[in-house]
PDB file of C-alpha atoms in Angstrom:
ATOM      1  CA  UNK A1146     -55.405-145.973  62.501  1.00 48.00           C
ATOM      2  CA  UNK A1147     -52.877-143.918  60.715  1.00 51.00           C
ATOM      3  CA  UNK A1148     -53.899-141.251  58.434  1.00 51.00           C
ATOM      4  CA  UNK A1149     -51.993-140.465  55.396  1.00 51.00           C
ATOM      5  CA  UNK A1150     -50.028-137.294  55.406  1.00 50.00           C
ATOM      6  CA  UNK A1151     -51.759-134.445  53.640  1.00 50.00           C
ATOM      7  CA  UNK A1152     -50.741-133.971  50.107  1.00 51.00           C
ATOM      8  CA  UNK A1153     -48.328-131.222  49.521  1.00 46.00           C
ATOM      9  CA  UNK A1154     -49.854-128.135  48.128  1.00 45.00           C
ATOM     10  CA  UNK A1155     -49.386-127.623  44.445  1.00 47.00           C
ATOM     11  CA  UNK A1156     -46.719-125.236  43.566  1.00 45.00           C
ATOM     12  CA  UNK A1157     -47.410-122.347  41.251  1.00 45.00           C
ATOM     13  CA  UNK A1158     -45.365-119.851  39.402  1.00 46.00           C
ATOM     14  CA  UNK A1159     -47.612-117.079  40.715  1.00 44.00           C
ATOM     15  CA  UNK A1160     -46.341-115.072  43.667  1.00 44.00           C
ATOM     16  CA  UNK A1161     -49.336-116.090  45.716  1.00 42.00           C
ATOM     17  CA  UNK A1162     -50.053-119.889  45.679  1.00 43.00           C
ATOM     18  CA  UNK A1163     -53.592-121.072  45.981  1.00 45.00           C
ATOM     19  CA  UNK A1164     -54.009-123.902  48.550  1.00 43.00           C
ATOM     20  CA  UNK A1165     -56.831-126.281  47.811  1.00 47.00           C
ATOM     21  CA  UNK A1166     -59.608-125.857  50.213  1.00 45.00           C
ATOM     22  CA  UNK A1167     -58.753-122.286  51.010  1.00 46.00           C
ATOM     23  CA  UNK A1168     -60.979-119.393  49.973  1.00 49.00           C
ATOM     24  CA  UNK A1169     -59.351-117.064  47.423  1.00 48.00           C
ATOM     25  CA  UNK A1170     -59.208-113.436  48.445  1.00 47.00           C
ATOM     26  CA  UNK A1171     -59.595-110.329  46.290  1.00 47.00           C
ATOM     27  CA  UNK A1172     -55.985-109.497  46.983  1.00 44.00           C
ATOM     28  CA  UNK A1173     -54.786-112.774  45.558  1.00 46.00           C
ATOM     29  CA  UNK A1174     -56.806-112.239  42.371  1.00 47.00           C
ATOM     30  CA  UNK A1175     -55.532-108.697  41.989  1.00 44.00           C
ATOM     31  CA  UNK A1176     -51.954-109.837  42.547  1.00 46.00           C
ATOM     32  CA  UNK A1177     -51.971-112.462  39.840  1.00 46.00           C
ATOM     33  CA  UNK A1178     -49.560-111.436  37.087  1.00 46.00           C
ATOM     34  CA  UNK A1179     -48.724-112.638  33.656  1.00 43.00           C
ATOM     35  CA  UNK A1180     -45.399-114.361  33.913  1.00 45.00           C
ATOM     36  CA  UNK A1181     -42.448-112.205  32.830  1.00 44.00           C
ATOM     37  CA  UNK A1182     -44.194-108.909  31.939  1.00 47.00           C
ATOM     38  CA  UNK A1183     -45.301-107.520  35.293  1.00 48.00           C
ATOM     39  CA  UNK A1184     -48.883-106.710  34.176  1.00 51.00           C
ATOM     40  CA  UNK A1185     -51.405-106.803  36.961  1.00 51.00           C
ATOM     41  CA  UNK A1186     -54.507-108.857  36.203  1.00 53.00           C
ATOM     42  CA  UNK A1187     -57.923-107.980  37.392  1.00 59.00           C
ATOM     43  CA  UNK A1188     -57.462-104.159  37.582  1.00 63.00           C
ATOM     44  CA  UNK A1189     -60.179-101.964  36.218  1.00 74.00           C
ATOM     45  CA  UNK A1190     -59.043 -99.817  33.204  1.00 75.00           C
ATOM     46  CA  UNK A1191     -59.869 -96.600  35.067  1.00 76.00           C
ATOM     47  CA  UNK A1192     -57.758 -97.696  38.038  1.00 71.00           C
ATOM     48  CA  UNK A1193     -54.840 -98.580  35.765  1.00 68.00           C
ATOM     49  CA  UNK A1194     -55.080 -95.180  34.003  1.00 70.00           C
ATOM     50  CA  UNK A1195     -55.078 -93.412  37.363  1.00 69.00           C
ATOM     51  CA  UNK A1196     -52.005 -95.330  38.489  1.00 65.00           C
ATOM     52  CA  UNK A1197     -50.192 -94.399  35.293  1.00 66.00           C
ATOM     53  CA  UNK A1198     -51.204 -90.751  35.743  1.00 65.00           C
ATOM     54  CA  UNK A1199     -49.830 -90.405  39.276  1.00 64.00           C
ATOM     55  CA  UNK A1200     -46.759 -92.518  38.630  1.00 62.00           C
ATOM     56  CA  UNK A1201     -43.536 -90.447  38.800  1.00 61.00           C
ATOM     57  CA  UNK A1202     -42.132 -89.439  35.413  1.00 64.00           C
ATOM     58  CA  UNK A1203     -38.771 -90.682  34.314  1.00 75.00           C
ATOM     59  CA  UNK A1204     -36.047 -88.375  33.020  1.00 78.00           C
ATOM     60  CA  UNK A1205     -36.634 -89.742  29.551  1.00 80.00           C
ATOM     61  CA  UNK A1206     -40.334 -88.928  29.591  1.00 75.00           C
ATOM     62  CA  UNK A1207     -39.570 -85.438  30.866  1.00 81.00           C
ATOM     63  CA  UNK A1208     -37.088 -84.840  28.024  1.00 83.00           C
ATOM     64  CA  UNK A1209     -39.565 -86.126  25.452  1.00 82.00           C
ATOM     65  CA  UNK A1210     -42.274 -83.870  26.853  1.00 80.00           C
ATOM     66  CA  UNK A1211     -39.917 -80.879  26.652  1.00 85.00           C
ATOM     67  CA  UNK A1212     -39.057 -81.681  23.013  1.00 85.00           C
ATOM     68  CA  UNK A1213     -42.748 -81.992  22.150  1.00 83.00           C
ATOM     69  CA  UNK A1214     -43.467 -78.608  23.744  1.00 84.00           C
ATOM     70  CA  UNK A1215     -40.572 -77.053  21.815  1.00 84.00           C
ATOM     71  CA  UNK A1216     -41.885 -78.444  18.518  1.00 82.00           C
ATOM     72  CA  UNK A1217     -45.338 -77.037  19.261  1.00 81.00           C
ATOM     73  CA  UNK A1218     -43.834 -73.598  19.979  1.00 81.00           C
ATOM     74  CA  UNK A1219     -41.887 -73.682  16.707  1.00 83.00           C
ATOM     75  CA  UNK A1220     -45.028 -74.626  14.750  1.00 78.00           C
ATOM     76  CA  UNK A1221     -47.040 -71.842  16.416  1.00 76.00           C
ATOM     77  CA  UNK A1222     -44.266 -69.294  15.750  1.00 76.00           C
ATOM     78  CA  UNK A1223     -44.014 -70.314  12.091  1.00 75.00           C
ATOM     79  CA  UNK A1224     -47.783 -70.002  11.640  1.00 74.00           C
ATOM     80  CA  UNK A1225     -47.803 -66.536  13.244  1.00 74.00           C
ATOM     81  CA  UNK A1226     -44.898 -65.374  11.058  1.00 75.00           C
ATOM     82  CA  UNK A1227     -46.620 -66.665   7.915  1.00 75.00           C
ATOM     83  CA  UNK A1228     -49.819 -64.809   8.843  1.00 77.00           C
ATOM     84  CA  UNK A1229     -47.855 -61.587   9.465  1.00 75.00           C
ATOM     85  CA  UNK A1230     -46.028 -61.852   6.140  1.00 71.00           C
ATOM     86  CA  UNK A1231     -49.326 -62.476   4.343  1.00 75.00           C
ATOM     87  CA  UNK A1232     -50.903 -59.407   5.933  1.00 74.00           C
ATOM     88  CA  UNK A1233     -47.930 -57.212   4.969  1.00 69.00           C
ATOM     89  CA  UNK A1234     -47.961 -58.521   1.393  1.00 69.00           C
ATOM     90  CA  UNK A1235     -51.685 -57.786   1.104  1.00 68.00           C
ATOM     91  CA  UNK A1236     -51.195 -54.222   2.378  1.00 63.00           C
ATOM     92  CA  UNK A1237     -48.361 -53.604  -0.080  1.00 64.00           C
ATOM     93  CA  UNK A1238     -50.345 -54.973  -3.009  1.00 60.00           C
ATOM     94  CA  UNK A1239     -53.335 -52.754  -2.145  1.00 58.00           C
ATOM     95  CA  UNK A1240     -51.176 -49.690  -1.654  1.00 57.00           C
ATOM     96  CA  UNK A1241     -49.228 -50.116  -4.880  1.00 55.00           C
ATOM     97  CA  UNK A1242     -45.567 -49.385  -5.547  1.00 51.00           C
ATOM     98  CA  UNK A1243     -46.250 -45.874  -6.692  1.00 50.00           C
ATOM     99  CA  UNK A1244     -47.709 -44.866  -3.346  1.00 49.00           C
ATOM    100  CA  UNK A1245     -45.813 -44.207  -0.188  1.00 48.00           C
ATOM    101  CA  UNK A1246     -46.694 -44.727   3.437  1.00 44.00           C
ATOM    102  CA  UNK A1247     -47.322 -41.563   5.492  1.00 48.00           C
ATOM    103  CA  UNK A1248     -44.547 -40.319   7.731  1.00 49.00           C
ATOM    104  CA  UNK A1249     -45.446 -40.160  11.398  1.00 46.00           C
ATOM    105  CA  UNK A1250     -43.230 -37.171  12.140  1.00 48.00           C
ATOM    106  CA  UNK A1251     -39.959 -35.548  11.339  1.00 49.00           C
ATOM    107  CA  UNK A1252     -36.880 -36.133  13.504  1.00 50.00           C
ATOM    108  CA  UNK A1253     -34.294 -38.753  14.384  1.00 50.00           C
ATOM    109  CA  UNK A1254     -35.238 -42.430  14.255  1.00 49.00           C
ATOM    110  CA  UNK A1255     -33.621 -45.634  15.541  1.00 51.00           C
ATOM    111  CA  UNK A1256     -33.946 -49.180  14.230  1.00 49.00           C
ATOM    112  CA  UNK A1257     -32.969 -52.187  16.374  1.00 48.00           C
ATOM    113  CA  UNK A1258     -32.081 -55.705  15.270  1.00 51.00           C
ATOM    114  CA  UNK A1259     -32.128 -58.435  17.931  1.00 47.00           C
ATOM    115  CA  UNK A1260     -30.751 -61.926  17.327  1.00 51.00           C
ATOM    116  CA  UNK A1261     -32.290 -65.127  18.677  1.00 50.00           C
ATOM    117  CA  UNK A1262     -30.933 -66.339  22.024  1.00 46.00           C
ATOM    118  CA  UNK A1263     -29.274 -69.750  21.890  1.00 48.00           C
ATOM    119  CA  UNK A1264     -29.624 -71.470  25.230  1.00 48.00           C
ATOM    120  CA  UNK A1265     -28.552 -74.888  26.536  1.00 50.00           C
ATOM    121  CA  UNK A1266     -29.586 -76.357  29.893  1.00 49.00           C
ATOM    122  CA  UNK A1267     -27.926 -79.149  31.832  1.00 50.00           C
ATOM    123  CA  UNK A1268     -29.848 -82.392  32.339  1.00 54.00           C
ATOM    124  CA  UNK A1269     -28.247 -83.078  35.704  1.00 52.00           C
ATOM    125  CA  UNK A1270     -29.825 -82.343  39.051  1.00 52.00           C
ATOM    126  CA  UNK A1271     -27.684 -79.242  39.416  1.00 55.00           C
ATOM    127  CA  UNK A1272     -28.600 -76.888  36.600  1.00 55.00           C
ATOM    128  CA  UNK A1273     -25.904 -74.896  34.912  1.00 56.00           C
ATOM    129  CA  UNK A1274     -26.362 -71.194  34.166  1.00 55.00           C
ATOM    130  CA  UNK A1275     -27.891 -70.459  30.790  1.00 52.00           C
ATOM    131  CA  UNK A1276     -25.254 -69.702  28.204  1.00 50.00           C
ATOM    132  CA  UNK A1277     -26.417 -67.319  25.488  1.00 50.00           C
ATOM    133  CA  UNK A1278     -24.975 -65.265  22.724  1.00 52.00           C
ATOM    134  CA  UNK A1279     -24.826 -61.620  23.716  1.00 51.00           C
ATOM    135  CA  UNK A1280     -27.688 -59.688  22.195  1.00 48.00           C
ATOM    136  CA  UNK A1281     -26.379 -57.512  19.418  1.00 52.00           C
ATOM    137  CA  UNK A1282     -27.917 -54.181  18.567  1.00 52.00           C
ATOM    138  CA  UNK A1283     -27.233 -51.918  15.621  1.00 53.00           C
ATOM    139  CA  UNK A1284     -28.439 -48.346  15.533  1.00 56.00           C
ATOM    140  CA  UNK A1285     -29.089 -46.251  12.433  1.00 56.00           C
ATOM    141  CA  UNK A1286     -29.455 -42.526  12.907  1.00 62.00           C
ATOM    142  CA  UNK A1287     -31.168 -40.289  10.355  1.00 58.00           C
ATOM    143  CA  UNK A1288     -33.719 -37.553   9.818  1.00 60.00           C
ATOM    144  CA  UNK A1289     -36.957 -37.266   7.865  1.00 52.00           C
ATOM    145  CA  UNK A1290     -37.403 -34.424   5.398  1.00 56.00           C
ATOM    146  CA  UNK A1291     -40.591 -33.353   3.619  1.00 54.00           C
ATOM    147  CA  UNK A1292     -38.754 -31.330   1.000  1.00 56.00           C
ATOM    148  CA  UNK A1293     -36.945 -28.050   0.749  1.00 54.00           C
ATOM    149  CA  UNK A1294     -37.117 -26.485   4.186  1.00 49.00           C
ATOM    150  CA  UNK A1295     -36.638 -23.056   2.622  1.00 51.00           C
ATOM    151  CA  UNK A1296     -39.665 -23.407   0.343  1.00 52.00           C
ATOM    152  CA  UNK A1297     -42.520 -21.060   1.284  1.00 59.00           C
ATOM    153  CA  UNK A1298     -46.166 -21.664   0.496  1.00 56.00           C
ATOM    154  CA  UNK A1299     -47.475 -18.897  -1.753  1.00 55.00           C
ATOM    155  CA  UNK A1300     -50.956 -18.331  -0.379  1.00 52.00           C
ATOM    156  CA  UNK A1301     -51.802 -16.023  -3.257  1.00 49.00           C
ATOM    157  CA  UNK A1302     -51.639 -18.908  -5.722  1.00 52.00           C
ATOM    158  CA  UNK A1303     -54.502 -20.606  -3.899  1.00 56.00           C
ATOM    159  CA  UNK A1304     -57.022 -18.149  -5.366  1.00 50.00           C
ATOM    160  CA  UNK A1305     -56.463 -19.532  -8.875  1.00 54.00           C
ATOM    161  CA  UNK A1306     -58.244 -22.721  -7.920  1.00 58.00           C
ATOM    162  CA  UNK A1307     -61.255 -20.665  -6.767  1.00 82.00           C
ATOM    163  CA  UNK A1308     -61.890 -18.265  -9.632  1.00 91.00           C
ATOM    164  CA  UNK A1309     -63.283 -19.742 -12.842  1.00 93.00           C
ATOM    165  CA  UNK A1310     -62.420 -16.541 -14.719  1.00 94.00           C
ATOM    166  CA  UNK A1311     -58.638 -16.417 -15.305  1.00 93.00           C
ATOM    167  CA  UNK A1312     -58.623 -12.606 -15.398  1.00 95.00           C
ATOM    168  CA  UNK A1313     -60.410 -12.454 -12.069  1.00 95.00           C
ATOM    169  CA  UNK A1314     -57.911 -14.961 -10.644  1.00 93.00           C
ATOM    170  CA  UNK A1315     -55.008 -12.759 -11.749  1.00 93.00           C
ATOM    171  CA  UNK A1316     -56.509  -9.672 -10.101  1.00 94.00           C
ATOM    172  CA  UNK A1317     -57.213 -11.621  -6.899  1.00 93.00           C
ATOM    173  CA  UNK A1318     -53.582 -12.735  -6.757  1.00 91.00           C
ATOM    174  CA  UNK A1319     -52.509  -9.106  -6.902  1.00 91.00           C
ATOM    175  CA  UNK A1320     -54.837  -8.091  -4.073  1.00 92.00           C
ATOM    176  CA  UNK A1321     -53.674 -10.776  -1.648  1.00 85.00           C
ATOM    177  CA  UNK A1322     -54.787 -10.103   1.927  1.00 85.00           C
ATOM    178  CA  UNK A1323     -56.950  -7.145   0.872  1.00 92.00           C
ATOM    179  CA  UNK A1324     -59.673  -9.543  -0.288  1.00 93.00           C
ATOM    180  CA  UNK A1325     -62.771  -9.341   1.923  1.00 93.00           C
ATOM    181  CA  UNK A1326     -63.405 -12.364   4.124  1.00 91.00           C
ATOM    182  CA  UNK A1327     -65.637 -14.936   2.486  1.00 90.00           C
ATOM    183  CA  UNK A1328     -65.499 -13.335  -0.942  1.00 93.00           C
ATOM    184  CA  UNK A1329     -66.776 -15.681  -3.654  1.00 94.00           C
ATOM    185  CA  UNK A1330     -65.024 -15.040  -6.995  1.00 94.00           C
ATOM    186  CA  UNK A1331     -67.624 -17.173  -8.770  1.00 95.00           C
ATOM    187  CA  UNK A1332     -70.584 -15.099  -7.652  1.00 96.00           C
ATOM    188  CA  UNK A1333     -73.579 -14.437  -9.888  1.00 96.00           C
ATOM    189  CA  UNK A1334     -72.476 -11.786 -12.395  1.00 96.00           C
ATOM    190  CA  UNK A1335     -75.952 -11.000 -13.732  1.00 96.00           C
ATOM    191  CA  UNK A1336     -74.398 -10.985 -17.199  1.00 96.00           C
ATOM    192  CA  UNK A1337     -76.814 -12.070 -19.945  1.00 96.00           C
ATOM    193  CA  UNK A1338     -75.760  -9.639 -22.679  1.00 96.00           C
ATOM    194  CA  UNK A1339     -75.620  -5.893 -23.274  1.00 97.00           C
ATOM    195  CA  UNK A1340     -79.136  -4.656 -22.562  1.00 97.00           C
ATOM    196  CA  UNK A1341     -78.200  -0.954 -22.284  1.00 98.00           C
ATOM    197  CA  UNK A1342     -79.081   1.771 -24.759  1.00 96.00           C
ATOM    198  CA  UNK A1343     -76.385   2.568 -27.283  1.00 97.00           C
ATOM    199  CA  UNK A1344     -73.913   5.310 -26.310  1.00 96.00           C
ATOM    200  CA  UNK A1345     -75.118   5.539 -22.717  1.00 97.00           C
ATOM    201  CA  UNK A1346     -72.446   5.462 -20.004  1.00 98.00           C
ATOM    202  CA  UNK A1347     -73.793   2.068 -18.875  1.00 98.00           C
ATOM    203  CA  UNK A1348     -73.553   0.744 -22.434  1.00 98.00           C
ATOM    204  CA  UNK A1349     -69.874   1.715 -22.668  1.00 98.00           C
ATOM    205  CA  UNK A1350     -68.982   0.245 -19.260  1.00 98.00           C
ATOM    206  CA  UNK A1351     -70.508  -3.098 -20.311  1.00 98.00           C
ATOM    207  CA  UNK A1352     -68.602  -3.038 -23.635  1.00 98.00           C
ATOM    208  CA  UNK A1353     -65.262  -2.106 -22.048  1.00 98.00           C
ATOM    209  CA  UNK A1354     -65.527  -4.705 -19.285  1.00 98.00           C
ATOM    210  CA  UNK A1355     -65.954  -7.439 -21.886  1.00 97.00           C
ATOM    211  CA  UNK A1356     -63.003  -6.087 -23.834  1.00 97.00           C
ATOM    212  CA  UNK A1357     -60.932  -6.623 -20.668  1.00 97.00           C
ATOM    213  CA  UNK A1358     -62.346 -10.124 -20.104  1.00 97.00           C
ATOM    214  CA  UNK A1359     -64.371  -9.121 -17.042  1.00 97.00           C
ATOM    215  CA  UNK A1360     -68.107  -9.549 -16.389  1.00 97.00           C
ATOM    216  CA  UNK A1361     -70.774  -6.854 -16.022  1.00 97.00           C
ATOM    217  CA  UNK A1362     -74.406  -7.144 -15.054  1.00 97.00           C
ATOM    218  CA  UNK A1363     -76.976  -6.654 -17.787  1.00 97.00           C
ATOM    219  CA  UNK A1364     -79.618  -4.977 -15.623  1.00 97.00           C
ATOM    220  CA  UNK A1365     -77.751  -2.915 -13.016  1.00 97.00           C
ATOM    221  CA  UNK A1366     -80.078   0.124 -13.360  1.00 97.00           C
ATOM    222  CA  UNK A1367     -79.040   3.739 -13.734  1.00 97.00           C
ATOM    223  CA  UNK A1368     -75.420   4.731 -13.205  1.00 97.00           C
ATOM    224  CA  UNK A1369     -75.967   5.824  -9.595  1.00 98.00           C
ATOM    225  CA  UNK A1370     -77.550   2.425  -8.784  1.00 98.00           C
ATOM    226  CA  UNK A1371     -74.661   0.253  -9.962  1.00 98.00           C
ATOM    227  CA  UNK A1372     -72.848   0.024  -6.604  1.00 98.00           C
ATOM    228  CA  UNK A1373     -75.862  -1.338  -4.706  1.00 98.00           C
ATOM    229  CA  UNK A1374     -76.789  -3.661  -7.604  1.00 98.00           C
ATOM    230  CA  UNK A1375     -73.222  -5.025  -7.695  1.00 98.00           C
ATOM    231  CA  UNK A1376     -73.207  -5.699  -3.943  1.00 97.00           C
ATOM    232  CA  UNK A1377     -76.437  -7.677  -4.199  1.00 97.00           C
ATOM    233  CA  UNK A1378     -74.864  -9.912  -6.866  1.00 97.00           C
ATOM    234  CA  UNK A1379     -71.661 -10.527  -4.878  1.00 97.00           C
ATOM    235  CA  UNK A1380     -69.195  -8.126  -6.503  1.00 98.00           C
ATOM    236  CA  UNK A1381     -66.560  -6.523  -4.271  1.00 97.00           C
ATOM    237  CA  UNK A1382     -67.392  -2.835  -3.804  1.00 97.00           C
ATOM    238  CA  UNK A1383     -65.371  -0.254  -1.824  1.00 97.00           C
ATOM    239  CA  UNK A1384     -63.932   3.270  -2.109  1.00 97.00           C
ATOM    240  CA  UNK A1385     -60.464   2.289  -3.401  1.00 97.00           C
ATOM    241  CA  UNK A1386     -59.482   2.026  -7.081  1.00 97.00           C
ATOM    242  CA  UNK A1387     -57.366  -1.140  -7.459  1.00 97.00           C
ATOM    243  CA  UNK A1388     -57.090  -2.231 -11.099  1.00 97.00           C
ATOM    244  CA  UNK A1389     -57.617  -1.211 -14.685  1.00 97.00           C
ATOM    245  CA  UNK A1390     -61.196  -2.244 -15.451  1.00 97.00           C
ATOM    246  CA  UNK A1391     -62.704  -1.238 -12.106  1.00 98.00           C
ATOM    247  CA  UNK A1392     -66.121   0.407 -12.493  1.00 98.00           C
ATOM    248  CA  UNK A1393     -66.224   3.924 -11.040  1.00 98.00           C
ATOM    249  CA  UNK A1394     -69.700   4.879  -9.757  1.00 98.00           C
ATOM    250  CA  UNK A1395     -70.918   8.512  -9.566  1.00 98.00           C
ATOM    251  CA  UNK A1396     -73.771   9.534  -7.335  1.00 97.00           C
ATOM    252  CA  UNK A1397     -76.541  11.593  -8.886  1.00 97.00           C
ATOM    253  CA  UNK A1398     -75.109  15.057  -9.646  1.00 96.00           C
ATOM    254  CA  UNK A1399     -71.578  14.129  -8.478  1.00 97.00           C
ATOM    255  CA  UNK A1400     -68.804  15.780 -10.527  1.00 95.00           C
ATOM    256  CA  UNK A1401     -71.362  17.174 -12.999  1.00 94.00           C
ATOM    257  CA  UNK A1402     -73.120  13.865 -13.606  1.00 95.00           C
ATOM    258  CA  UNK A1403     -76.853  13.734 -14.306  1.00 95.00           C
ATOM    259  CA  UNK A1404     -78.809  14.858 -11.247  1.00 95.00           C
ATOM    260  CA  UNK A1405     -81.212  11.938 -11.624  1.00 96.00           C
ATOM    261  CA  UNK A1406     -79.346   9.047 -13.185  1.00 97.00           C
ATOM    262  CA  UNK A1407     -75.801   9.575 -11.968  1.00 97.00           C
ATOM    263  CA  UNK A1408     -72.938   8.150 -14.010  1.00 98.00           C
ATOM    264  CA  UNK A1409     -70.455   5.239 -14.405  1.00 98.00           C
ATOM    265  CA  UNK A1410     -66.953   5.106 -15.940  1.00 98.00           C
ATOM    266  CA  UNK A1411     -64.063   2.621 -16.364  1.00 98.00           C
ATOM    267  CA  UNK A1412     -60.718   3.083 -14.555  1.00 98.00           C
ATOM    268  CA  UNK A1413     -58.059   2.984 -17.270  1.00 98.00           C
ATOM    269  CA  UNK A1414     -55.032   4.004 -15.196  1.00 97.00           C
ATOM    270  CA  UNK A1415     -54.034   4.502 -11.570  1.00 97.00           C
ATOM    271  CA  UNK A1416     -51.434   7.248 -11.540  1.00 97.00           C
ATOM    272  CA  UNK A1417     -48.382   7.557  -9.300  1.00 96.00           C
ATOM    273  CA  UNK A1418     -49.951  10.426  -7.348  1.00 96.00           C
ATOM    274  CA  UNK A1419     -53.025   8.273  -6.585  1.00 96.00           C
ATOM    275  CA  UNK A1420     -55.299   9.917  -9.115  1.00 98.00           C
ATOM    276  CA  UNK A1421     -57.192   7.838 -11.677  1.00 98.00           C
ATOM    277  CA  UNK A1422     -57.728   8.291 -15.400  1.00 98.00           C
ATOM    278  CA  UNK A1423     -60.996   7.029 -16.876  1.00 98.00           C
ATOM    279  CA  UNK A1424     -62.720   6.199 -20.122  1.00 98.00           C
ATOM    280  CA  UNK A1425     -66.340   7.355 -20.366  1.00 98.00           C
ATOM    281  CA  UNK A1426     -69.253   7.770 -22.753  1.00 97.00           C
ATOM    282  CA  UNK A1427     -72.593   9.540 -22.815  1.00 95.00           C
ATOM    283  CA  UNK A1428     -75.729   9.850 -24.895  1.00 92.00           C
ATOM    284  CA  UNK A1429     -74.442  12.979 -26.642  1.00 93.00           C
ATOM    285  CA  UNK A1430     -71.187  11.254 -27.650  1.00 94.00           C
ATOM    286  CA  UNK A1431     -72.764   9.014 -30.327  1.00 94.00           C
ATOM    287  CA  UNK A1432     -70.716   6.048 -29.142  1.00 93.00           C
ATOM    288  CA  UNK A1433     -67.433   7.953 -28.887  1.00 96.00           C
ATOM    289  CA  UNK A1434     -65.515   7.900 -25.600  1.00 96.00           C
ATOM    290  CA  UNK A1435     -63.570  10.502 -23.710  1.00 97.00           C
ATOM    291  CA  UNK A1436     -61.129  10.467 -20.807  1.00 97.00           C
ATOM    292  CA  UNK A1437     -60.839  12.408 -17.563  1.00 97.00           C
ATOM    293  CA  UNK A1438     -58.515  12.393 -14.518  1.00 97.00           C
ATOM    294  CA  UNK A1439     -59.891  12.543 -10.949  1.00 98.00           C
ATOM    295  CA  UNK A1440     -57.893  13.304  -7.822  1.00 97.00           C
ATOM    296  CA  UNK A1441     -60.637  12.944  -5.213  1.00 96.00           C
ATOM    297  CA  UNK A1442     -60.660   9.186  -5.771  1.00 97.00           C
ATOM    298  CA  UNK A1443     -61.989   8.229  -2.338  1.00 96.00           C
ATOM    299  CA  UNK A1444     -65.225  10.142  -2.991  1.00 97.00           C
ATOM    300  CA  UNK A1445     -66.372   7.455  -5.423  1.00 98.00           C
ATOM    301  CA  UNK A1446     -67.312   3.785  -5.136  1.00 98.00           C
ATOM    302  CA  UNK A1447     -65.545   1.153  -7.235  1.00 98.00           C
ATOM    303  CA  UNK A1448     -66.776  -2.238  -8.382  1.00 98.00           C
ATOM    304  CA  UNK A1449     -64.103  -4.982  -8.477  1.00 97.00           C
ATOM    305  CA  UNK A1450     -64.212  -8.300 -10.355  1.00 92.00           C
TER     306      UNK A1450
END
């Protein structure tokens, strides 16, 4: 008995034909493709993503990636420049046009301007050397100056900002470096008015000091006590006559002064030979003054300012 020939297997457009009666394999399912587009059917999404990740990049994709990186760099550079300009504008607005920035130091300075480098690279396998415009640099030479280099600072003028009394300030300017260290021109004067008995030497000294625009203590004691009282208040006391208006202090009995109370006088003139001429008063003078010249000037104490 003849058997009929087996029917020919159906043809298929798929690369792998399925023969009836045969068991399909996983490979055949995975190899099935959509006609004309090359997409593999049956692959898990994760597997397909992995294949795309490890697939070699084409030249086109590499160029596109390079362009994208360049655009990102330009955007980042523009943002940084905008932030820098904003910071500088804020600093200038806070400083104000009438103010100036501090100078770091005097001397020569150099400013440098650098142009952007224009580069082009070959897309072939053999890379050409980078061609760039030569960096250009311009140098500006100059010097900083804080003003007239010949100008000298007059230290004497600094005392005017310390003394509230303009007359005291003028006398301090004349004394210069002779001023004692730490001297306070605005010390307590003890001046609350003339509390001395009329025509006494102390009364006249208080009156004359005020005529000259200088202070005098109201309760300095007897004439011989004035030097120590002045020191306790902060006056400058030494053995050198310096200015018209200095108070000349006599010890008790000195130069014919009272043996108990001493005496005080006002220096009216410092003579060329170093002697001093005074104005003085006493209880017997009924308010009238007299004048004397002394040559032994260093034997007395003098109250300044």
